[in-house]
CSV table of N, CA and C and ligand atoms in Angstrom, one decimal:
chain,number,residue,atom,x,y,z
Q,28,MET,N,129.4,101.3,102.3
Q,28,MET,CA,129.6,100.0,101.7
Q,28,MET,C,129.8,100.2,100.2
Q,29,ASP,N,130.8,99.4,99.7
Q,29,ASP,CA,131.0,99.5,98.1
Q,29,ASP,C,131.0,98.1,97.6
Q,30,ASN,N,130.0,97.9,97.0
Q,30,ASN,CA,129.9,96.5,96.3
Q,30,ASN,C,131.1,96.2,95.4
Q,31,GLU,N,131.7,97.2,94.8
Q,31,GLU,CA,132.8,97.0,93.9
Q,31,GLU,C,133.9,96.1,94.7
Q,32,GLN,N,134.0,96.2,96.0
Q,32,GLN,CA,135.0,95.4,96.8
Q,32,GLN,C,134.4,94.0,97.1
Q,33,GLN,N,133.2,93.7,96.7
Q,33,GLN,CA,132.6,92.4,97.1
Q,33,GLN,C,132.7,91.5,96.1
Q,34,PRO,N,132.5,90.2,96.4
Q,34,PRO,CA,132.6,89.1,95.2
Q,34,PRO,C,131.7,89.3,94.2
Q,35,ASN,N,132.1,88.9,93.0
Q,35,ASN,CA,131.3,89.2,91.8
Q,35,ASN,C,129.9,88.5,91.9
Q,36,PHE,N,129.8,87.3,92.6
Q,36,PHE,CA,128.6,86.5,92.5
Q,36,PHE,C,128.1,86.5,94.0
Q,37,ARG,N,126.8,86.8,94.1
Q,37,ARG,CA,126.1,86.7,95.3
Q,37,ARG,C,124.7,86.2,95.0
Q,38,PRO,N,124.6,84.8,95.3
Q,38,PRO,CA,123.5,84.1,94.9
Q,38,PRO,C,122.0,84.6,95.6
Q,39,ALA,N,121.1,84.5,94.9
Q,39,ALA,CA,119.8,84.7,95.4
Q,39,ALA,C,119.4,83.7,96.6
Q,40,LEU,N,118.8,84.1,97.6
Q,40,LEU,CA,118.3,83.2,98.6
Q,40,LEU,C,116.8,83.1,98.6
Q,41,GLU,N,116.2,82.4,99.4
Q,41,GLU,CA,114.7,82.4,99.5
Q,41,GLU,C,114.2,83.7,100.0
Q,42,GLY,N,113.0,84.0,99.5
Q,42,GLY,CA,112.2,85.2,100.0
Q,42,GLY,C,112.8,86.5,99.6
Q,43,PHE,N,113.3,86.7,98.4
Q,43,PHE,CA,113.9,87.9,97.9
Q,43,PHE,C,114.9,88.5,98.8
Q,44,ARG,N,115.9,87.7,99.2
Q,44,ARG,CA,117.0,88.1,99.9
Q,44,ARG,C,118.4,87.6,99.0
Q,45,TRP,N,119.5,88.1,99.4
Q,45,TRP,CA,120.6,87.9,98.6
Q,45,TRP,C,121.8,87.5,99.6
Q,46,ASP,N,122.6,86.5,99.2
Q,46,ASP,CA,123.8,86.2,100.0
Q,46,ASP,C,124.7,87.5,100.0
Q,47,GLY,N,125.1,87.9,101.2
Q,47,GLY,CA,126.2,88.9,101.2
Q,47,GLY,C,125.6,90.3,101.2
Q,48,VAL,N,124.2,90.5,101.1
Q,48,VAL,CA,123.5,91.7,101.1
Q,48,VAL,C,122.8,92.0,102.3
Q,49,ALA,N,123.1,93.1,103.0
Q,49,ALA,CA,122.5,93.4,104.3
Q,49,ALA,C,121.0,93.6,104.1
Q,50,TYR,N,120.2,93.1,104.9
Q,50,TYR,CA,118.7,93.3,104.8
Q,50,TYR,C,118.5,94.4,106.0
Q,51,GLN,N,117.8,95.4,105.6
Q,51,GLN,CA,117.6,96.6,106.5
Q,51,GLN,C,116.0,96.8,106.6
Q,52,PRO,N,115.5,96.1,107.6
Q,52,PRO,CA,114.1,96.5,107.9
Q,52,PRO,C,113.8,97.8,108.5
Q,53,TYR,N,112.8,98.3,108.3
Q,53,TYR,CA,112.3,99.5,109.1
Q,53,TYR,C,111.0,99.3,109.7
Q,54,LYS,N,111.0,99.5,111.0
Q,54,LYS,CA,109.7,99.4,111.8
Q,54,LYS,C,109.1,100.8,111.9
Q,55,GLN,N,107.8,100.7,111.7
Q,55,GLN,CA,106.8,102.0,111.9
Q,55,GLN,C,107.0,102.3,113.4
Q,56,ASP,N,107.2,103.4,113.7
Q,56,ASP,CA,107.3,103.9,115.1
Q,56,ASP,C,105.9,104.7,115.5
Q,57,GLY,N,105.0,104.8,114.7
Q,57,GLY,CA,103.9,105.5,115.0
Q,57,GLY,C,103.8,106.9,114.5
Q,58,SER,N,104.9,107.6,114.2
Q,58,SER,CA,105.0,108.8,113.8
Q,58,SER,C,105.5,109.0,112.4
Q,59,ALA,N,106.3,108.0,112.0
Q,59,ALA,CA,107.0,108.0,110.6
Q,59,ALA,C,106.0,107.9,109.5
Q,60,PRO,N,106.4,108.4,108.3
Q,60,PRO,CA,105.5,108.5,107.3
Q,60,PRO,C,105.6,107.2,106.3
Q,61,PHE,N,106.1,106.1,106.9
Q,61,PHE,CA,106.1,105.0,106.1
Q,61,PHE,C,105.7,103.8,106.9
Q,62,LYS,N,105.3,102.7,106.3
Q,62,LYS,CA,104.9,101.6,107.1
Q,62,LYS,C,105.4,100.3,106.5
Q,63,ASP,N,106.3,99.6,107.3
Q,63,ASP,CA,106.6,98.2,106.9
Q,63,ASP,C,107.5,98.3,105.5
Q,64,VAL,N,108.6,98.8,105.6
Q,64,VAL,CA,109.4,98.8,104.4
Q,64,VAL,C,110.8,98.3,104.7
Q,65,SER,N,111.3,97.4,103.8
Q,65,SER,CA,112.8,97.0,104.0
Q,65,SER,C,113.6,97.5,102.8
Q,66,ARG,N,114.8,97.5,103.0
Q,66,ARG,CA,115.8,97.9,101.9
Q,66,ARG,C,117.0,97.0,101.9
Q,67,GLN,N,117.3,96.6,100.7
Q,67,GLN,CA,118.7,95.9,100.4
Q,67,GLN,C,119.3,96.6,99.3
Q,68,VAL,N,120.6,97.0,99.5
Q,68,VAL,CA,121.4,97.6,98.5
Q,68,VAL,C,122.1,96.5,97.7
Q,69,LEU,N,121.7,96.2,96.5
Q,69,LEU,CA,122.2,95.2,95.7
Q,69,LEU,C,123.5,95.5,95.0
Q,70,PHE,N,123.6,96.7,94.6
Q,70,PHE,CA,124.8,97.2,94.0
Q,70,PHE,C,125.0,98.7,94.3
Q,71,HIS,N,126.2,99.0,94.7
Q,71,HIS,CA,126.6,100.4,95.0
Q,71,HIS,C,127.9,100.5,94.2
Q,72,ALA,N,128.0,101.2,93.2
Q,72,ALA,CA,129.1,101.3,92.3
Q,72,ALA,C,129.4,102.7,91.9
Q,73,ASP,N,130.5,103.2,92.6
Q,73,ASP,CA,131.0,104.6,92.3
Q,73,ASP,C,131.4,104.6,90.9
Q,74,GLY,N,132.0,103.6,90.3
Q,74,GLY,CA,132.4,103.6,89.0
Q,74,GLY,C,131.3,103.8,88.0
Q,75,LEU,N,130.2,103.1,88.3
Q,75,LEU,CA,129.1,103.3,87.4
Q,75,LEU,C,128.1,104.5,87.8
Q,76,GLY,N,128.4,105.1,89.0
Q,76,GLY,CA,127.6,106.3,89.3
Q,76,GLY,C,126.2,105.9,89.9
Q,77,CYS,N,125.8,104.7,90.0
Q,77,CYS,CA,124.5,104.4,90.4
Q,77,CYS,C,124.5,103.3,91.5
Q,78,GLU,N,123.3,103.3,92.1
Q,78,GLU,CA,123.0,102.2,93.1
Q,78,GLU,C,121.8,101.6,92.7
Q,79,LEU,N,121.7,100.2,92.9
Q,79,LEU,CA,120.5,99.5,92.6
Q,79,LEU,C,119.9,98.8,94.0
Q,80,ARG,N,118.8,99.2,94.4
Q,80,ARG,CA,118.3,98.8,95.6
Q,80,ARG,C,117.0,97.9,95.4
Q,81,TYR,N,116.8,96.9,96.3
Q,81,TYR,CA,115.5,96.2,96.3
Q,81,TYR,C,114.7,96.6,97.6
Q,82,PHE,N,113.6,97.2,97.3
Q,82,PHE,CA,112.6,97.6,98.4
Q,82,PHE,C,111.5,96.7,98.5
Q,83,GLU,N,111.1,96.4,99.7
Q,83,GLU,CA,109.9,95.6,99.9
Q,83,GLU,C,109.0,96.4,100.8
Q,84,VAL,N,107.6,96.6,100.3
Q,84,VAL,CA,106.7,97.1,101.2
Q,84,VAL,C,105.8,96.0,101.7
Q,85,GLY,N,105.6,95.9,103.0
Q,85,GLY,CA,104.7,94.8,103.4
Q,85,GLY,C,103.3,95.0,103.1
Q,86,THR,N,102.5,94.0,103.3
Q,86,THR,CA,101.2,93.9,103.0
Q,86,THR,C,100.5,95.2,103.7
Q,87,GLY,N,99.9,95.9,102.9
Q,87,GLY,CA,99.2,97.1,103.5
Q,87,GLY,C,100.0,98.3,103.7
Q,88,GLY,N,101.4,98.1,103.6
Q,88,GLY,CA,102.3,99.2,103.9
Q,88,GLY,C,102.5,100.2,102.8
Q,89,TYR,N,103.3,101.2,103.0
Q,89,TYR,CA,103.6,102.2,102.1
Q,89,TYR,C,105.0,102.9,102.3
Q,90,SER,N,105.5,103.4,101.2
Q,90,SER,CA,106.7,104.2,101.3
Q,90,SER,C,106.4,105.7,101.6
Q,91,THR,N,107.4,106.4,101.9
Q,91,THR,CA,107.3,107.8,102.2
Q,91,THR,C,106.7,108.5,101.1
Q,92,LEU,N,105.9,109.5,101.2
Q,92,LEU,CA,105.5,110.4,100.1
Q,92,LEU,C,106.5,111.5,100.2
Q,93,GLU,N,107.1,111.8,99.1
Q,93,GLU,CA,108.3,112.5,99.0
Q,93,GLU,C,108.6,113.0,97.6
Q,94,ARG,N,109.5,114.1,97.4
Q,94,ARG,CA,110.1,114.4,96.1
Q,94,ARG,C,111.5,114.9,96.4
Q,95,HIS,N,112.3,114.9,95.2
Q,95,HIS,CA,113.7,115.3,95.3
Q,95,HIS,C,114.2,115.6,93.9
Q,96,GLN,N,115.4,116.1,93.8
Q,96,GLN,CA,116.1,116.5,92.6
Q,96,GLN,C,116.3,115.2,91.7
Q,97,HIS,N,116.9,114.2,92.5
Q,97,HIS,CA,117.3,113.0,91.7
Q,97,HIS,C,116.1,112.2,91.3
Q,98,ALA,N,116.3,111.4,90.1
Q,98,ALA,CA,115.2,110.6,89.6
Q,98,ALA,C,115.4,109.1,90.1
Q,99,HIS,N,114.3,108.3,89.9
Q,99,HIS,CA,114.3,107.0,90.2
Q,99,HIS,C,113.9,106.2,88.9
Q,100,ALA,N,114.5,105.0,88.8
Q,100,ALA,CA,114.0,104.0,87.8
Q,100,ALA,C,113.6,102.8,88.5
Q,101,VAL,N,112.4,102.4,88.4
Q,101,VAL,CA,111.8,101.3,89.2
Q,101,VAL,C,111.3,100.2,88.3
Q,102,MET,N,111.7,99.0,88.8
Q,102,MET,CA,111.0,97.8,88.2
Q,102,MET,C,110.4,97.0,89.2
Q,103,VAL,N,109.1,96.7,89.1
Q,103,VAL,CA,108.4,95.9,90.2
Q,103,VAL,C,108.8,94.4,89.9
Q,104,LEU,N,109.1,93.7,91.1
Q,104,LEU,CA,109.6,92.2,91.0
Q,104,LEU,C,108.5,91.4,91.7
Q,105,ARG,N,107.7,91.9,92.6
Q,105,ARG,CA,107.0,91.1,93.5
Q,105,ARG,C,105.6,91.7,93.8
Q,106,GLY,N,104.6,91.0,93.8
Q,106,GLY,CA,103.3,91.6,94.3
Q,106,GLY,C,102.5,92.6,93.5
Q,107,HIS,N,101.6,93.1,94.1
Q,107,HIS,CA,100.8,94.1,93.4
Q,107,HIS,C,100.6,95.3,94.4
Q,108,GLY,N,100.2,96.5,93.8
Q,108,GLY,CA,100.0,97.6,94.6
Q,108,GLY,C,99.7,98.8,93.7
Q,109,GLU,N,99.9,99.9,94.2
Q,109,GLU,CA,99.6,101.2,93.5
Q,109,GLU,C,100.8,102.1,93.7
Q,110,CYS,N,101.0,103.1,92.8
Q,110,CYS,CA,102.0,104.1,92.9
Q,110,CYS,C,101.4,105.4,92.6
Q,111,LEU,N,101.7,106.4,93.2
Q,111,LEU,CA,101.5,107.7,92.9
Q,111,LEU,C,102.7,108.4,92.3
Q,112,VAL,N,102.6,108.9,91.2
Q,112,VAL,CA,103.8,109.6,90.5
Q,112,VAL,C,103.2,110.9,90.0
Q,113,GLY,N,103.6,112.1,90.6
Q,113,GLY,CA,102.9,113.4,90.2
Q,113,GLY,C,101.5,113.4,90.5
Q,114,ALA,N,100.7,113.5,89.4
Q,114,ALA,CA,99.2,113.7,89.6
Q,114,ALA,C,98.6,112.3,89.3
Q,115,GLU,N,99.4,111.3,89.0
Q,115,GLU,CA,98.9,110.0,88.4
Q,115,GLU,C,99.0,108.9,89.4
Q,116,ILE,N,98.0,108.0,89.5
Q,116,ILE,CA,97.9,106.8,90.3
Q,116,ILE,C,97.8,105.7,89.4
Q,117,ARG,N,98.7,104.7,89.5
Q,117,ARG,CA,98.6,103.5,88.6
Q,117,ARG,C,98.8,102.3,89.5
Q,118,SER,N,98.1,101.2,89.0
Q,118,SER,CA,98.2,99.9,89.6
Q,118,SER,C,99.5,99.3,89.1
Q,119,VAL,N,100.3,98.6,89.9
Q,119,VAL,CA,101.6,98.0,89.4
Q,119,VAL,C,101.5,96.5,89.6
Q,120,LYS,N,102.2,95.8,88.7
Q,120,LYS,CA,102.4,94.4,88.9
Q,120,LYS,C,103.8,94.0,88.5
Q,121,PRO,N,104.2,92.8,88.7
Q,121,PRO,CA,105.7,92.4,88.4
Q,121,PRO,C,106.0,92.7,87.0
Q,122,LEU,N,107.2,93.1,86.9
Q,122,LEU,CA,108.0,93.7,85.6
Q,122,LEU,C,107.5,94.9,85.1
Q,123,ASP,N,106.5,95.5,85.7
Q,123,ASP,CA,106.2,96.9,85.3
Q,123,ASP,C,107.4,97.8,85.6
Q,124,LEU,N,107.5,98.9,84.7
Q,124,LEU,CA,108.5,99.8,84.8
Q,124,LEU,C,107.9,101.1,85.2
Q,125,VAL,N,108.6,101.9,86.2
Q,125,VAL,CA,107.9,103.2,86.6
Q,125,VAL,C,109.2,104.2,86.7
Q,126,SER,N,109.1,105.4,85.9
Q,126,SER,CA,110.1,106.4,86.0
Q,126,SER,C,109.6,107.4,86.8
Q,127,ILE,N,110.3,107.9,87.7
Q,127,ILE,CA,109.9,109.1,88.7
Q,127,ILE,C,110.8,110.1,88.3
Q,128,PRO,N,110.4,111.2,87.7
Q,128,PRO,CA,111.2,112.3,87.2
Q,128,PRO,C,111.6,113.2,88.4
Q,129,SER,N,112.5,114.1,88.2
Q,129,SER,CA,113.0,115.0,89.2
Q,129,SER,C,111.8,115.8,89.8
Q,130,TRP,N,111.8,116.1,91.1
Q,130,TRP,CA,110.9,117.0,91.8
Q,130,TRP,C,109.4,116.5,91.6
Q,131,THR,N,109.2,115.2,91.5
Q,131,THR,CA,107.8,114.7,91.4
Q,131,THR,C,107.4,114.0,92.6
Q,132,TRP,N,106.3,114.2,93.1
Q,132,TRP,CA,105.8,113.6,94.4
Q,132,TRP,C,105.6,112.1,94.0
Q,133,HIS,N,106.0,111.2,94.9
Q,133,HIS,CA,105.8,109.8,94.7
Q,133,HIS,C,105.7,108.9,95.8
Q,134,GLN,N,104.9,107.9,95.8
Q,134,GLN,CA,104.8,107.0,96.9
Q,134,GLN,C,104.3,105.7,96.4
Q,135,PHE,N,104.8,104.5,97.0
Q,135,PHE,CA,104.3,103.2,96.6
Q,135,PHE,C,103.5,102.6,97.7
Q,136,ARG,N,102.5,101.8,97.4
Q,136,ARG,CA,101.6,101.3,98.4
Q,136,ARG,C,101.4,99.8,98.0
Q,137,ALA,N,101.6,98.8,99.0
Q,137,ALA,CA,101.3,97.5,98.6
Q,137,ALA,C,99.8,97.2,98.8
Q,138,SER,N,99.3,96.1,98.1
Q,138,SER,CA,97.9,95.8,98.3
Q,138,SER,C,97.7,95.2,99.7
Q,139,GLU,N,96.5,94.9,100.0
Q,139,GLU,CA,96.1,94.4,101.3
Q,139,GLU,C,96.3,92.9,101.3
Q,140,HIS,N,96.8,92.3,100.2
Q,140,HIS,CA,96.9,90.9,100.1
Q,140,HIS,C,98.4,90.3,100.0
Q,141,GLU,N,99.3,91.1,99.7
Q,141,GLU,CA,100.7,90.6,99.5
Q,141,GLU,C,101.7,91.8,99.6
Q,142,PRO,N,102.9,91.5,99.9
Q,142,PRO,CA,104.0,92.5,99.8
Q,142,PRO,C,104.2,93.0,98.4
Q,143,LEU,N,104.7,94.2,98.3
Q,143,LEU,CA,105.2,94.8,97.0
Q,143,LEU,C,106.6,95.0,97.0
Q,144,GLY,N,107.4,94.3,96.1
Q,144,GLY,CA,108.8,94.4,96.0
Q,144,GLY,C,109.2,95.0,94.7
Q,145,PHE,N,110.1,95.9,94.7
Q,145,PHE,CA,110.7,96.5,93.5
Q,145,PHE,C,112.1,96.8,93.4
Q,146,LEU,N,112.8,96.8,92.4
Q,146,LEU,CA,114.2,97.3,92.2
Q,146,LEU,C,114.0,98.8,92.0
Q,147,CYS,N,115.0,99.6,92.5
Q,147,CYS,CA,115.0,101.0,92.4
Q,147,CYS,C,116.3,101.5,92.1
Q,148,MET,N,116.6,102.1,90.9
Q,148,MET,CA,118.0,102.6,90.6
Q,148,MET,C,118.1,104.1,90.8
Q,149,VAL,N,119.2,104.5,91.5
Q,149,VAL,CA,119.4,105.9,91.7
Q,149,VAL,C,120.8,106.3,91.6
Q,150,ASN,N,121.0,107.6,91.3
Q,150,ASN,CA,122.4,108.0,91.3
Q,150,ASN,C,123.1,107.8,92.6
Q,151,VAL,N,124.4,107.6,92.7
Q,151,VAL,CA,125.2,107.5,94.0
Q,151,VAL,C,125.1,108.8,94.7
Q,152,ALA,N,125.3,109.8,93.9
Q,152,ALA,CA,125.4,111.3,94.6
Q,152,ALA,C,124.0,111.8,94.4
Q,153,ARG,N,123.2,112.0,95.5
Q,153,ARG,CA,121.8,112.4,95.3
Q,153,ARG,C,121.4,113.3,96.5
Q,154,ASP,N,120.4,114.1,96.3
Q,154,ASP,CA,119.9,115.0,97.4
Q,154,ASP,C,119.0,114.4,98.3
Q,155,ARG,N,118.8,115.0,99.4
Q,155,ARG,CA,117.9,114.5,100.3
Q,155,ARG,C,116.4,114.7,100.0
Q,156,PRO,N,115.5,113.7,100.3
Q,156,PRO,CA,114.1,114.0,99.9
Q,156,PRO,C,113.5,115.1,100.7
Q,157,GLN,N,112.5,115.7,100.1
Q,157,GLN,CA,111.6,116.8,100.8
Q,157,GLN,C,110.3,116.0,101.0
Q,158,LEU,N,109.7,116.3,102.2
Q,158,LEU,CA,108.4,115.8,102.6
Q,158,LEU,C,107.4,117.0,102.3
Q,159,PRO,N,106.1,116.7,102.0
Q,159,PRO,CA,105.1,117.6,101.7
Q,159,PRO,C,104.8,118.6,102.9
Q,160,THR,N,104.5,119.8,102.8
Q,160,THR,CA,103.9,120.5,103.8
Q,160,THR,C,102.4,120.2,103.9
Q,161,GLU,N,101.8,120.7,104.9
Q,161,GLU,CA,100.3,120.4,105.0
Q,161,GLU,C,99.7,121.0,103.8
Q,162,GLN,N,100.0,122.2,103.4
Q,162,GLN,CA,99.3,122.8,102.3
Q,162,GLN,C,99.5,121.8,101.0
Q,163,GLU,N,100.8,121.3,100.8
Q,163,GLU,CA,101.0,120.5,99.6
Q,163,GLU,C,100.3,119.3,99.7
Q,164,VAL,N,100.1,118.6,100.9
Q,164,VAL,CA,99.3,117.4,101.0
Q,164,VAL,C,97.8,117.9,100.6
Q,165,THR,N,97.3,119.0,101.1
Q,165,THR,CA,96.0,119.5,100.7
Q,165,THR,C,95.8,119.6,99.2
Q,166,ASP,N,96.8,120.1,98.6
Q,166,ASP,CA,96.8,120.4,97.1
Q,166,ASP,C,96.8,119.0,96.4
Q,167,LEU,N,97.5,118.2,97.0
Q,167,LEU,CA,97.6,116.8,96.3
Q,167,LEU,C,96.3,116.1,96.4
Q,168,LYS,N,95.7,116.1,97.6
Q,168,LYS,CA,94.5,115.5,97.7
Q,168,LYS,C,93.2,116.1,96.9
Q,169,ALA,N,93.4,117.2,96.3
Q,169,ALA,CA,92.4,117.9,95.4
Q,169,ALA,C,92.4,117.3,94.0
Q,170,LEU,N,93.6,116.5,93.7
Q,170,LEU,CA,93.6,115.9,92.5
Q,170,LEU,C,92.8,114.6,92.5
Q,171,PRO,N,92.3,114.2,91.3
Q,171,PRO,CA,91.3,113.1,91.3
Q,171,PRO,C,92.0,111.8,91.8
Q,172,GLY,N,91.4,111.1,92.7
Q,172,GLY,CA,91.8,109.8,93.2
Q,172,GLY,C,92.9,109.9,94.3
Q,173,VAL,N,93.5,111.0,94.4
Q,173,VAL,CA,94.7,111.1,95.3
Q,173,VAL,C,94.3,111.1,96.9
Q,174,ALA,N,93.2,111.7,97.2
Q,174,ALA,CA,92.7,111.6,98.5
Q,174,ALA,C,92.5,110.1,99.0
Q,175,ARG,N,91.8,109.4,98.0
Q,175,ARG,CA,91.6,108.0,98.4
Q,175,ARG,C,92.9,107.2,98.6
Q,176,PHE,N,93.8,107.6,97.7
Q,176,PHE,CA,95.1,106.9,97.6
Q,176,PHE,C,95.9,107.2,99.0
Q,177,LEU,N,95.9,108.3,99.3
Q,177,LEU,CA,96.6,108.8,100.5
Q,177,LEU,C,96.0,108.4,101.9
Q,178,GLU,N,94.8,108.3,101.8
Q,178,GLU,CA,94.0,108.0,103.1
Q,178,GLU,C,93.8,106.6,103.4
Q,179,LYS,N,94.5,105.7,102.7
Q,179,LYS,CA,94.4,104.3,103.1
Q,179,LYS,C,95.7,103.6,103.3
Q,180,PRO,N,96.1,103.5,104.5
Q,180,PRO,CA,95.7,104.0,105.7
Q,180,PRO,C,96.1,105.6,105.8
Q,181,GLU,N,95.7,106.2,106.8
Q,181,GLU,CA,95.9,107.7,107.0
Q,181,GLU,C,97.4,108.0,106.8
Q,182,HIS,N,97.7,108.9,106.0
Q,182,HIS,CA,99.1,109.4,105.8
Q,182,HIS,C,99.4,110.5,106.9
Q,183,LYS,N,100.5,110.3,107.5
Q,183,LYS,CA,101.1,111.3,108.4
Q,183,LYS,C,102.5,111.9,107.9
Q,184,ALA,N,102.5,113.2,107.7
Q,184,ALA,CA,103.7,113.9,107.4
Q,184,ALA,C,104.5,113.9,108.7
Q,185,HIS,N,105.8,113.7,108.4
Q,185,HIS,CA,106.8,113.8,109.6
Q,185,HIS,C,108.2,114.0,109.0
Q,186,ARG,N,109.1,114.4,109.8
Q,186,ARG,CA,110.5,114.8,109.3
Q,186,ARG,C,111.4,113.8,109.1
Q,187,SER,N,111.4,112.6,109.8
Q,187,SER,CA,112.3,111.5,109.6
Q,187,SER,C,111.5,110.6,108.7
Q,188,ALA,N,112.3,110.1,107.8
Q,188,ALA,CA,111.6,109.3,106.6
Q,188,ALA,C,112.5,108.2,106.2
Q,189,LEU,N,111.8,107.2,105.6
Q,189,LEU,CA,112.5,106.2,104.8
Q,189,LEU,C,112.1,106.5,103.4
Q,190,SER,N,113.1,107.2,102.8
Q,190,SER,CA,112.9,107.5,101.4
Q,190,SER,C,113.3,106.3,100.4
Q,191,ILE,N,112.6,106.4,99.3
Q,191,ILE,CA,113.0,105.3,98.3
Q,191,ILE,C,113.5,106.2,97.1
T,216,MN,MN1,112.3,108.8,96.4
C-alpha cells in the first residue's frame, strides 16, 4: 500500500479509526508474544521515507518485547499504560512522547482499565525485529522493576510476532 496514491483527506471516524485506512487486528493464538493489538497504517510515503502507524493495545494487552536496528518515535493518543525502553519502565498517558533508540528492548502494556493507543513513526526501509533469548529475558528480569513488568501477564517468547 502506498498512501501517496490515496486521497489527501481521510476523515477520522468513531473509535480511533480512519476512513480509507485498513484496520488490522491481531488475535492472540496462545503462543504469540503479544496480546490484543491492532495496527492501522495512517501514512506510508516512500517520498518522505517514513510510515506513521496507529497501534492500539487492548485492555490488559501488550506488544511484543523486541529490539531492532531501526528507531521508533511514539506519541500516546489514548489511554494509560506502561512502557519498557531499555532498562527503564515509565507510565504513559495521552500526548506523552517516547523515543526508542536503535537496538533497545521495548514493550508497551495497556492498563487493566482501558486500551492504550499510540502513533508510531518508523523508517519505510527497516530491519526485522529480534526477540529475546531465554538468557536475555533472564537478564532483563534482573533489572529493577522489569520482572514485575514482564510478568503481568506472563510473557512468552516466540518466533512469530507483531512488532511495533
Ligand atoms: Mn519495535
